[in-house]
Short mmCIF file of C-alpha atoms and ligand atoms in Angstrom, two decimals:
data_model
loop_
_atom_site.label_atom_id
_atom_site.label_comp_id
_atom_site.label_asym_id
_atom_site.label_seq_id
_atom_site.Cartn_x
_atom_site.Cartn_y
_atom_site.Cartn_z
CA MET A 1 39.91 0.93 22.01
CA THR A 2 39.00 -0.67 25.86
CA GLY A 3 35.57 -0.61 27.51
CA THR A 4 33.12 1.29 26.44
CA PHE A 5 33.49 4.79 24.50
CA LEU A 6 33.09 7.68 26.98
CA PRO A 7 31.42 10.88 25.36
CA TYR A 8 32.86 14.20 26.79
CA GLY A 9 29.11 14.57 28.74
CA ARG A 10 26.30 12.48 29.40
CA GLN A 11 22.89 12.76 31.14
CA SER A 12 22.41 10.30 33.50
CA ILE A 13 18.92 9.19 33.34
CA ASP A 14 16.71 6.56 36.25
CA ASP A 15 13.63 4.80 36.47
CA ASP A 16 12.77 7.05 38.51
CA ASP A 17 13.07 9.92 35.91
CA ILE A 18 11.22 7.40 33.17
CA ALA A 19 8.63 7.21 35.45
CA ALA A 20 8.12 10.65 36.20
CA VAL A 21 7.78 11.55 32.44
CA ALA A 22 5.50 8.47 32.34
CA ALA A 23 3.46 10.32 34.84
CA VAL A 24 3.03 13.12 32.69
CA LEU A 25 2.08 10.93 29.12
CA LYS A 26 -0.62 8.90 31.39
CA SER A 27 -2.52 12.77 32.42
CA ASP A 28 -4.49 15.11 30.77
CA ALA A 29 -1.77 18.20 30.73
CA LEU A 30 0.87 17.12 28.63
CA THR A 31 1.51 21.40 28.72
CA ASN A 32 0.82 23.97 30.23
CA GLY A 33 0.16 21.94 33.28
CA PRO A 34 1.13 21.45 37.05
CA ALA A 35 4.36 20.09 36.70
CA VAL A 36 5.83 23.74 34.90
CA ASP A 37 4.70 25.04 38.22
CA ALA A 38 6.08 22.48 40.35
CA PHE A 39 9.39 22.45 38.27
CA GLU A 40 9.28 26.62 38.65
CA ARG A 41 8.63 26.29 42.55
CA ALA A 42 11.36 23.71 42.52
CA LEU A 43 14.03 26.20 40.81
CA VAL A 44 13.15 29.08 43.03
CA GLU A 45 13.81 26.74 45.79
CA VAL A 46 17.44 25.73 44.59
CA THR A 47 18.45 28.72 43.46
CA GLY A 48 16.65 31.31 46.07
CA ALA A 49 15.29 33.44 43.02
CA GLY A 50 12.08 35.81 44.04
CA ASP A 51 10.44 33.99 40.71
CA VAL A 52 11.82 31.59 37.78
CA VAL A 53 10.16 31.43 34.91
CA ALA A 54 11.07 28.42 32.35
CA CYS A 55 11.38 27.99 29.03
CA SER A 56 11.95 26.07 26.21
CA SER A 57 15.84 25.93 26.14
CA GLY A 58 18.41 28.45 27.24
CA THR A 59 18.81 30.30 23.98
CA THR A 60 14.93 30.60 24.76
CA ALA A 61 16.11 31.78 27.90
CA LEU A 62 18.63 34.13 27.26
CA HIS A 63 16.44 36.12 24.28
CA LEU A 64 13.56 36.34 26.84
CA ALA A 65 15.85 38.07 29.48
CA VAL A 66 17.14 40.91 27.08
CA LEU A 67 13.10 40.96 25.98
CA GLY A 68 12.67 41.61 29.69
CA LEU A 69 14.72 44.18 29.91
CA GLY A 70 13.58 45.94 26.72
CA LEU A 71 16.64 45.78 24.77
CA GLN A 72 15.71 47.88 21.74
CA PRO A 73 18.02 48.00 18.56
CA GLY A 74 20.79 50.36 18.54
CA ASP A 75 21.21 48.86 22.29
CA GLN A 76 24.46 47.35 22.93
CA VAL A 77 25.29 44.11 24.69
CA ILE A 78 28.68 43.44 25.82
CA VAL A 79 29.35 39.58 25.87
CA PRO A 80 32.26 37.51 26.29
CA THR A 81 33.63 36.47 23.23
CA LEU A 82 34.65 33.09 25.38
CA THR A 83 30.98 31.47 25.14
CA PHE A 84 28.55 29.66 23.06
CA LEU A 85 27.00 31.31 19.93
CA ALA A 86 23.66 31.96 21.99
CA THR A 87 24.71 34.23 24.87
CA ALA A 88 25.66 37.00 21.72
CA ASN A 89 22.64 36.00 19.27
CA CYS A 90 20.21 37.09 22.01
CA ALA A 91 21.42 40.23 21.43
CA ARG A 92 20.95 40.12 18.05
CA TYR A 93 17.21 38.73 18.14
CA VAL A 94 16.40 41.99 19.41
CA GLY A 95 18.15 44.12 17.26
CA ALA A 96 21.04 44.77 19.41
CA GLU A 97 24.49 45.34 18.54
CA VAL A 98 27.42 42.93 20.49
CA VAL A 99 30.62 44.62 22.02
CA PHE A 100 32.89 41.02 22.65
CA ALA A 101 34.55 41.45 25.92
CA ASP A 102 38.08 39.68 26.10
CA VAL A 103 38.75 37.04 28.91
CA ASP A 104 41.23 35.74 30.91
CA PRO A 105 43.72 33.26 29.44
CA ASP A 106 43.76 31.21 32.30
CA THR A 107 40.06 30.70 33.42
CA GLY A 108 38.25 31.93 30.14
CA LEU A 109 36.16 34.36 32.39
CA MET A 110 35.20 38.06 32.17
CA THR A 111 37.22 39.72 34.40
CA PRO A 112 35.60 43.35 35.86
CA ARG A 113 39.28 45.59 33.95
CA HIS A 114 37.90 43.13 30.54
CA LEU A 115 34.08 44.59 30.90
CA GLU A 116 35.77 47.91 32.29
CA ASP A 117 37.81 47.42 28.41
CA ALA A 118 34.89 46.28 26.43
CA ILE A 119 32.63 49.79 28.06
CA ALA A 120 35.69 51.49 26.92
CA ARG A 121 35.06 50.29 23.36
CA ALA A 122 31.95 50.74 23.19
CA ARG A 123 29.81 53.61 21.49
CA PRO A 124 29.50 56.06 24.59
CA GLY A 125 25.77 55.36 26.45
CA ALA A 126 24.94 52.51 24.45
CA ALA A 127 25.94 49.66 26.30
CA LYS A 128 22.73 48.95 28.76
CA VAL A 129 23.53 44.88 29.66
CA ALA A 130 26.59 43.02 30.10
CA ILE A 131 26.14 39.24 30.15
CA PRO A 132 29.21 37.48 32.07
CA VAL A 133 29.24 33.78 31.62
CA HIS A 134 29.55 31.56 34.51
CA LEU A 135 32.29 29.06 31.99
CA ASN A 136 32.78 25.11 32.98
CA GLY A 137 30.57 25.99 35.99
CA GLN A 138 33.07 28.39 37.54
CA CYS A 139 31.43 31.57 38.80
CA CYS A 140 32.36 35.18 37.58
CA ASP A 141 33.67 37.74 40.12
CA MET A 142 29.79 38.54 40.26
CA GLU A 143 30.76 41.75 43.10
CA GLY A 144 33.53 42.85 41.12
CA LEU A 145 31.36 43.32 37.69
CA LYS A 146 28.51 44.29 39.39
CA ALA A 147 30.26 47.61 40.81
CA VAL A 148 31.39 48.22 37.42
CA ALA A 149 28.56 47.81 35.92
CA ASP A 150 26.95 50.33 38.26
CA ARG A 151 29.70 52.51 37.82
CA HIS A 152 28.33 52.71 34.25
CA GLY A 153 24.67 52.26 34.48
CA ILE A 154 24.51 48.85 33.32
CA SER A 155 22.39 45.54 34.21
CA LEU A 156 24.41 42.15 33.95
CA ILE A 157 22.50 38.88 32.74
CA GLU A 158 24.45 36.13 33.62
CA ASP A 159 24.92 33.14 31.34
CA ALA A 160 24.21 30.57 33.82
CA CYS A 161 24.13 27.56 31.67
CA HIS A 162 26.70 25.86 32.42
CA ALA A 163 26.54 26.63 36.56
CA VAL A 164 23.22 25.29 38.10
CA GLY A 165 23.99 24.88 41.42
CA SER A 166 27.08 26.46 41.65
CA THR A 167 28.05 29.06 44.60
CA TYR A 168 30.32 31.99 44.81
CA PRO A 169 31.72 33.99 47.22
CA GLY A 170 29.61 37.29 48.05
CA PRO A 171 30.34 40.11 50.84
CA SER A 172 31.97 39.15 53.81
CA ASN A 173 32.70 35.37 51.88
CA ALA A 174 28.68 34.77 52.02
CA ARG A 175 28.48 31.37 49.97
CA VAL A 176 25.99 32.95 46.59
CA THR A 177 24.27 30.07 44.44
CA VAL A 178 24.21 31.20 41.01
CA GLY A 179 20.53 32.61 40.46
CA SER A 180 19.98 33.80 43.22
CA SER A 181 20.80 36.65 40.92
CA ARG A 182 22.01 39.36 44.38
CA ALA A 183 23.95 41.06 41.69
CA SER A 184 22.10 40.71 38.28
CA VAL A 185 18.80 41.57 37.17
CA ALA A 186 18.51 37.67 35.68
CA ALA A 187 20.47 34.72 35.28
CA CYS A 188 19.61 32.04 32.34
CA LEU A 189 20.25 28.27 32.84
CA SER A 190 19.90 25.56 30.36
CA PHE A 191 18.70 21.97 30.65
CA HIS A 192 20.15 20.46 27.06
CA PRO A 193 21.45 17.13 28.06
CA VAL A 194 24.64 17.64 28.32
CA LYS A 195 24.48 20.46 30.86
CA THR A 196 24.14 19.34 34.72
CA ILE A 197 19.82 18.87 34.54
CA ALA A 198 18.15 16.90 31.58
CA MET A 199 15.31 17.91 29.84
CA GLY A 200 15.86 17.27 26.37
CA GLU A 201 15.85 20.33 25.66
CA GLY A 202 14.70 23.19 28.56
CA GLY A 203 15.70 26.15 30.17
CA ALA A 204 14.85 28.97 32.14
CA VAL A 205 15.34 32.41 33.97
CA THR A 206 15.48 33.34 37.61
CA THR A 207 14.78 36.72 38.62
CA ASN A 208 13.67 38.97 41.62
CA ASP A 209 12.19 41.57 39.78
CA PRO A 210 8.37 40.78 39.34
CA LYS A 211 7.42 43.07 36.63
CA MET A 212 10.10 41.33 34.58
CA ALA A 213 9.05 37.87 35.54
CA ALA A 214 5.71 38.94 34.71
CA ALA A 215 6.62 40.38 31.73
CA MET A 216 8.97 36.90 30.47
CA ARG A 217 5.85 34.74 31.10
CA ARG A 218 3.81 36.97 28.61
CA LEU A 219 5.91 37.15 25.91
CA ARG A 220 6.87 32.92 26.33
CA SER A 221 3.76 32.36 25.50
CA HIS A 222 2.39 34.82 22.87
CA GLY A 223 2.82 37.92 24.78
CA MET A 224 -0.79 37.27 26.20
CA GLU A 225 -2.68 37.57 29.10
CA ARG A 226 -6.35 35.74 29.82
CA THR A 227 -7.16 37.74 33.10
CA PRO A 228 -4.83 41.07 33.06
CA ALA A 229 -5.58 43.04 35.94
CA GLN A 230 -5.91 46.03 34.26
CA PRO A 231 -7.34 45.49 30.59
CA VAL A 232 -7.29 47.80 27.75
CA TYR A 233 -10.42 47.60 26.79
CA PRO A 234 -12.90 46.79 29.85
CA GLU A 235 -15.49 46.22 27.20
CA TYR A 236 -13.49 43.58 25.65
CA ALA A 237 -12.32 41.53 28.85
CA GLN A 238 -15.84 41.58 30.84
CA ASP A 239 -19.74 40.91 31.12
CA ALA A 240 -21.72 43.93 31.33
CA ASP A 241 -22.05 42.92 34.88
CA GLY A 242 -18.17 43.14 35.34
CA SER A 243 -17.61 40.05 35.66
CA ALA A 244 -14.67 38.30 33.41
CA ASN A 245 -15.16 37.34 29.92
CA PRO A 246 -14.20 33.53 30.37
CA TRP A 247 -12.96 33.48 26.62
CA PHE A 248 -11.03 36.79 26.93
CA TYR A 249 -7.07 37.00 26.15
CA GLU A 250 -4.99 40.12 25.58
CA MET A 251 -2.12 40.67 23.71
CA THR A 252 -0.05 44.33 24.47
CA ASP A 253 3.08 42.65 22.86
CA VAL A 254 4.14 40.32 20.31
CA GLY A 255 5.61 37.13 22.02
CA TRP A 256 6.60 33.92 21.06
CA ASN A 257 5.81 30.59 22.08
CA PHE A 258 8.84 29.81 24.03
CA ARG A 259 7.14 27.25 26.94
CA ALA A 260 8.40 23.82 27.76
CA THR A 261 6.12 21.40 28.00
CA ASP A 262 4.92 18.97 31.04
CA ILE A 263 6.67 16.72 29.92
CA GLN A 264 9.98 18.02 30.21
CA CYS A 265 9.27 19.98 33.53
CA ALA A 266 8.35 16.55 34.88
CA LEU A 267 12.12 15.16 33.87
CA GLY A 268 13.31 18.27 34.95
CA LEU A 269 12.10 17.88 38.17
CA SER A 270 13.00 14.53 39.00
CA GLN A 271 16.04 15.39 37.81
CA LEU A 272 16.80 18.04 40.60
CA LYS A 273 16.15 16.04 43.33
CA LYS A 274 19.71 14.81 42.14
CA LEU A 275 21.54 18.11 41.81
CA ASN A 276 23.40 17.00 44.63
CA ARG A 277 24.31 13.66 44.23
CA PHE A 278 25.29 14.97 40.55
CA ILE A 279 27.55 17.92 41.77
CA ALA A 280 28.82 15.91 44.21
CA ARG A 281 30.26 13.00 42.04
CA ARG A 282 31.74 15.71 39.21
CA GLN A 283 33.05 17.84 41.99
CA GLU A 284 35.00 14.19 42.97
CA VAL A 285 36.12 13.53 39.14
CA VAL A 286 37.27 17.10 39.18
CA ALA A 287 39.60 16.00 41.83
CA ARG A 288 40.91 12.89 40.33
CA TYR A 289 41.54 14.61 37.06
CA ASP A 290 43.26 17.33 39.16
CA ALA A 291 45.77 14.74 41.06
CA ALA A 292 46.82 12.71 38.00
CA LEU A 293 47.34 15.24 36.09
CA ARG A 294 50.02 17.10 38.14
CA PRO A 295 52.56 15.15 36.63
CA PHE A 296 52.11 16.71 33.30
CA ALA A 297 52.30 20.06 34.30
CA PRO A 298 53.42 22.11 32.51
CA LEU A 299 52.84 20.61 29.55
CA ILE A 300 49.06 19.66 30.37
CA ARG A 301 47.13 21.96 32.99
CA PRO A 302 43.83 22.14 34.34
CA ILE A 303 42.11 25.54 34.01
CA ALA A 304 43.05 28.70 36.51
CA ARG A 305 40.40 28.10 40.14
CA VAL A 306 39.17 31.35 40.99
CA GLY A 307 37.35 30.15 44.43
CA GLY A 308 33.97 29.16 44.92
CA ASP A 309 32.10 25.87 44.82
CA PRO A 310 31.84 24.85 41.19
CA ALA A 311 29.15 22.61 40.14
CA TRP A 312 31.59 21.64 37.21
CA HIS A 313 29.98 20.85 33.69
CA LEU A 314 33.14 20.56 32.19
CA TYR A 315 36.38 18.99 32.67
CA VAL A 316 38.66 21.17 30.70
CA ALA A 317 42.52 21.01 30.49
CA LEU A 318 44.54 23.13 28.83
CA ILE A 319 47.34 21.78 26.53
CA ASP A 320 50.50 23.25 24.80
CA PHE A 321 50.26 21.86 21.62
CA ALA A 322 52.80 24.15 20.32
CA ALA A 323 55.27 21.97 22.99
CA LEU A 324 54.07 18.41 22.44
CA GLY A 325 54.31 18.95 19.30
CA LYS A 326 50.85 17.67 17.91
CA SER A 327 48.49 19.53 17.03
CA ARG A 328 44.79 19.20 18.88
CA ALA A 329 43.48 17.56 16.34
CA VAL A 330 45.59 14.51 16.18
CA VAL A 331 45.38 14.53 19.80
CA MET A 332 41.95 14.29 19.69
CA ARG A 333 42.21 11.51 16.97
CA ALA A 334 44.28 9.57 19.11
CA LEU A 335 41.75 9.91 22.07
CA SER A 336 38.91 8.88 20.03
CA ALA A 337 40.19 6.28 18.64
CA ALA A 338 41.39 5.05 22.52
CA GLY A 339 37.76 5.64 23.02
CA ILE A 340 37.37 8.66 24.91
CA GLY A 341 35.12 11.41 23.28
CA THR A 342 36.66 15.15 23.87
CA GLN A 343 35.29 18.40 22.72
CA VAL A 344 36.47 22.58 22.29
CA HIS A 345 34.56 24.92 24.52
CA TYR A 346 34.32 27.53 22.09
CA PHE A 347 36.05 28.50 19.30
CA PRO A 348 35.84 32.29 20.28
CA VAL A 349 32.26 34.16 19.32
CA HIS A 350 34.07 37.05 17.50
CA LEU A 351 35.83 34.68 15.09
CA GLN A 352 32.47 33.37 13.87
CA PRO A 353 31.80 34.62 9.74
CA TYR A 354 28.60 36.20 10.81
CA TYR A 355 30.55 38.65 13.85
CA GLN A 356 33.42 39.31 11.99
CA GLU A 357 32.09 40.35 9.19
CA ARG A 358 29.48 42.30 11.10
CA TYR A 359 31.84 43.77 13.56
CA GLY A 360 35.26 43.42 11.81
CA LYS A 361 38.25 41.43 12.68
CA GLN A 362 39.21 42.07 16.46
CA ASP A 363 42.00 41.26 18.56
CA LEU A 364 40.96 39.35 22.07
CA PRO A 365 44.12 38.29 22.93
CA GLY A 366 43.02 36.26 26.67
CA ALA A 367 40.62 34.29 24.54
CA ASN A 368 43.08 33.31 21.84
CA ALA A 369 45.43 32.28 24.25
CA TYR A 370 42.57 29.94 26.20
CA TYR A 371 40.87 28.29 22.82
CA ALA A 372 44.63 27.71 21.21
CA ARG A 373 44.83 25.60 24.39
CA CYS A 374 41.72 24.20 26.15
CA LEU A 375 40.39 20.29 25.86
CA SER A 376 37.13 19.36 27.76
CA LEU A 377 37.83 15.59 28.99
CA PRO A 378 34.76 13.32 29.50
CA LEU A 379 33.01 14.68 32.61
CA PHE A 380 29.82 12.92 33.85
CA PRO A 381 28.00 11.78 37.12
CA ALA A 382 28.05 8.08 35.89
CA MET A 383 31.97 8.01 35.30
CA THR A 384 34.00 5.61 37.66
CA ASP A 385 37.23 6.52 38.50
CA ALA A 386 38.94 3.71 36.66
CA ASP A 387 37.29 5.96 33.63
CA VAL A 388 38.96 8.78 34.98
CA ASP A 389 42.32 6.79 35.04
CA ARG A 390 41.92 5.50 31.35
CA VAL A 391 41.44 9.02 30.29
CA VAL A 392 44.93 10.20 31.99
CA ALA A 393 46.33 6.87 30.65
CA ALA A 394 45.56 7.50 27.11
CA LEU A 395 46.43 11.14 27.37
CA ALA A 396 50.13 10.16 29.29
CA GLN A 397 50.58 7.53 26.17
CA ILE A 398 50.01 10.57 23.70
CA VAL A 399 52.14 12.60 25.24
CA LYS A 400 55.35 10.33 26.39
C1 LIG B 501 24.32 25.06 25.87
C2 LIG B 501 24.82 27.04 26.30
C3 LIG B 501 23.73 28.34 25.65
C4 LIG B 501 21.84 27.52 25.06
O1 LIG B 501 21.34 26.73 25.99
P1 LIG B 501 20.03 26.00 24.77
O2 LIG B 501 19.61 25.10 26.10
O3 LIG B 501 21.45 24.19 24.17
O4 LIG B 501 19.45 26.32 24.30
C5 LIG B 501 23.84 29.12 26.08
N1 LIG B 501 24.68 29.83 27.10
C6 LIG B 501 25.80 28.43 26.84
C7 LIG B 501 26.90 28.93 27.78
C8 LIG B 501 25.58 27.54 26.69
O5 LIG B 501 26.70 26.83 27.61
#
């Protein structure tokens, strides 16, 4: 093994991040304090969304979004099968059922055609929401998906956990920033350490719908509201003279504790200041991989590109393991022995025992073809050009 182990993804934490967290630790508010508001305002700036609700993870962001839309048991949610578990699980949290959509075999993205096909398999009228996933940081065709969704009266929630900072072409090729929710009702972000911005655990929902934002803010904190504009029982809320009772809070819906702490938000805020630098370095690393892997085609090739300006979360190579005569596990172990971490994103969710038992066996050939070939190579901002060359040289050894 040469040099240090290169994981497939890693956070970049500097002294200023540590100082930002330490400042919160020395302050009065470890949670429910000013860092949460400041982080939400910064995300409004970065995404162009009308409002942002910070929360404890990408998973709780998805949960809040489906709650905010009022999904009910019996409703159906369309989810691409090539994603992390949480995209599908959020439907089950509210008792809704999942309809798995297939994806493009070369990008892993759900296209308008795949959405149409999933709607055709849904119970008539039951599909209320679809959750396109901006896999690897590359964006789905949101305009195309919205055209299909509108025709069927379906709302879109973007799973943008891979894609903070990505942009995609909108109408007349104007750049649309992920999270501005031009074509969706909400976008969900994750700030898990392997994602582009690290909070330890953390997430956020962006939306342009003030009522949905207010509902998600209530539900993120037990369903309670301290100063409701119109309390249900004014005699509890107010003193005899009509002034608000200082201890009062009102709960009209059962909620959760999905809050992000000030400790997490201070880290997120500090990291957000570096988002553009992180994205630029990720794009340089991707360009270097693309060029270095070109001679290996068609045995190894990068995922297909759909345009836009992705803030790459993962670098996925599609490898024809059958033609290579080595299994993916053999390749992963050989790379690991050379000090190189890799991962598979993802095993299709419809094949998980829980979902296969619930919905039966299904054939989603695009997802199967993507899954059979995908391997995520190391990608993080602190990687050097020499690190990239080392990964490609190790692959060359295995392939030759
Ligand atoms: C990471 C991830 C999530 C969940 O985010 P957490 O912050 O880990 O809860 C959801 N969807 C996708 C596509 C993800 O990659």
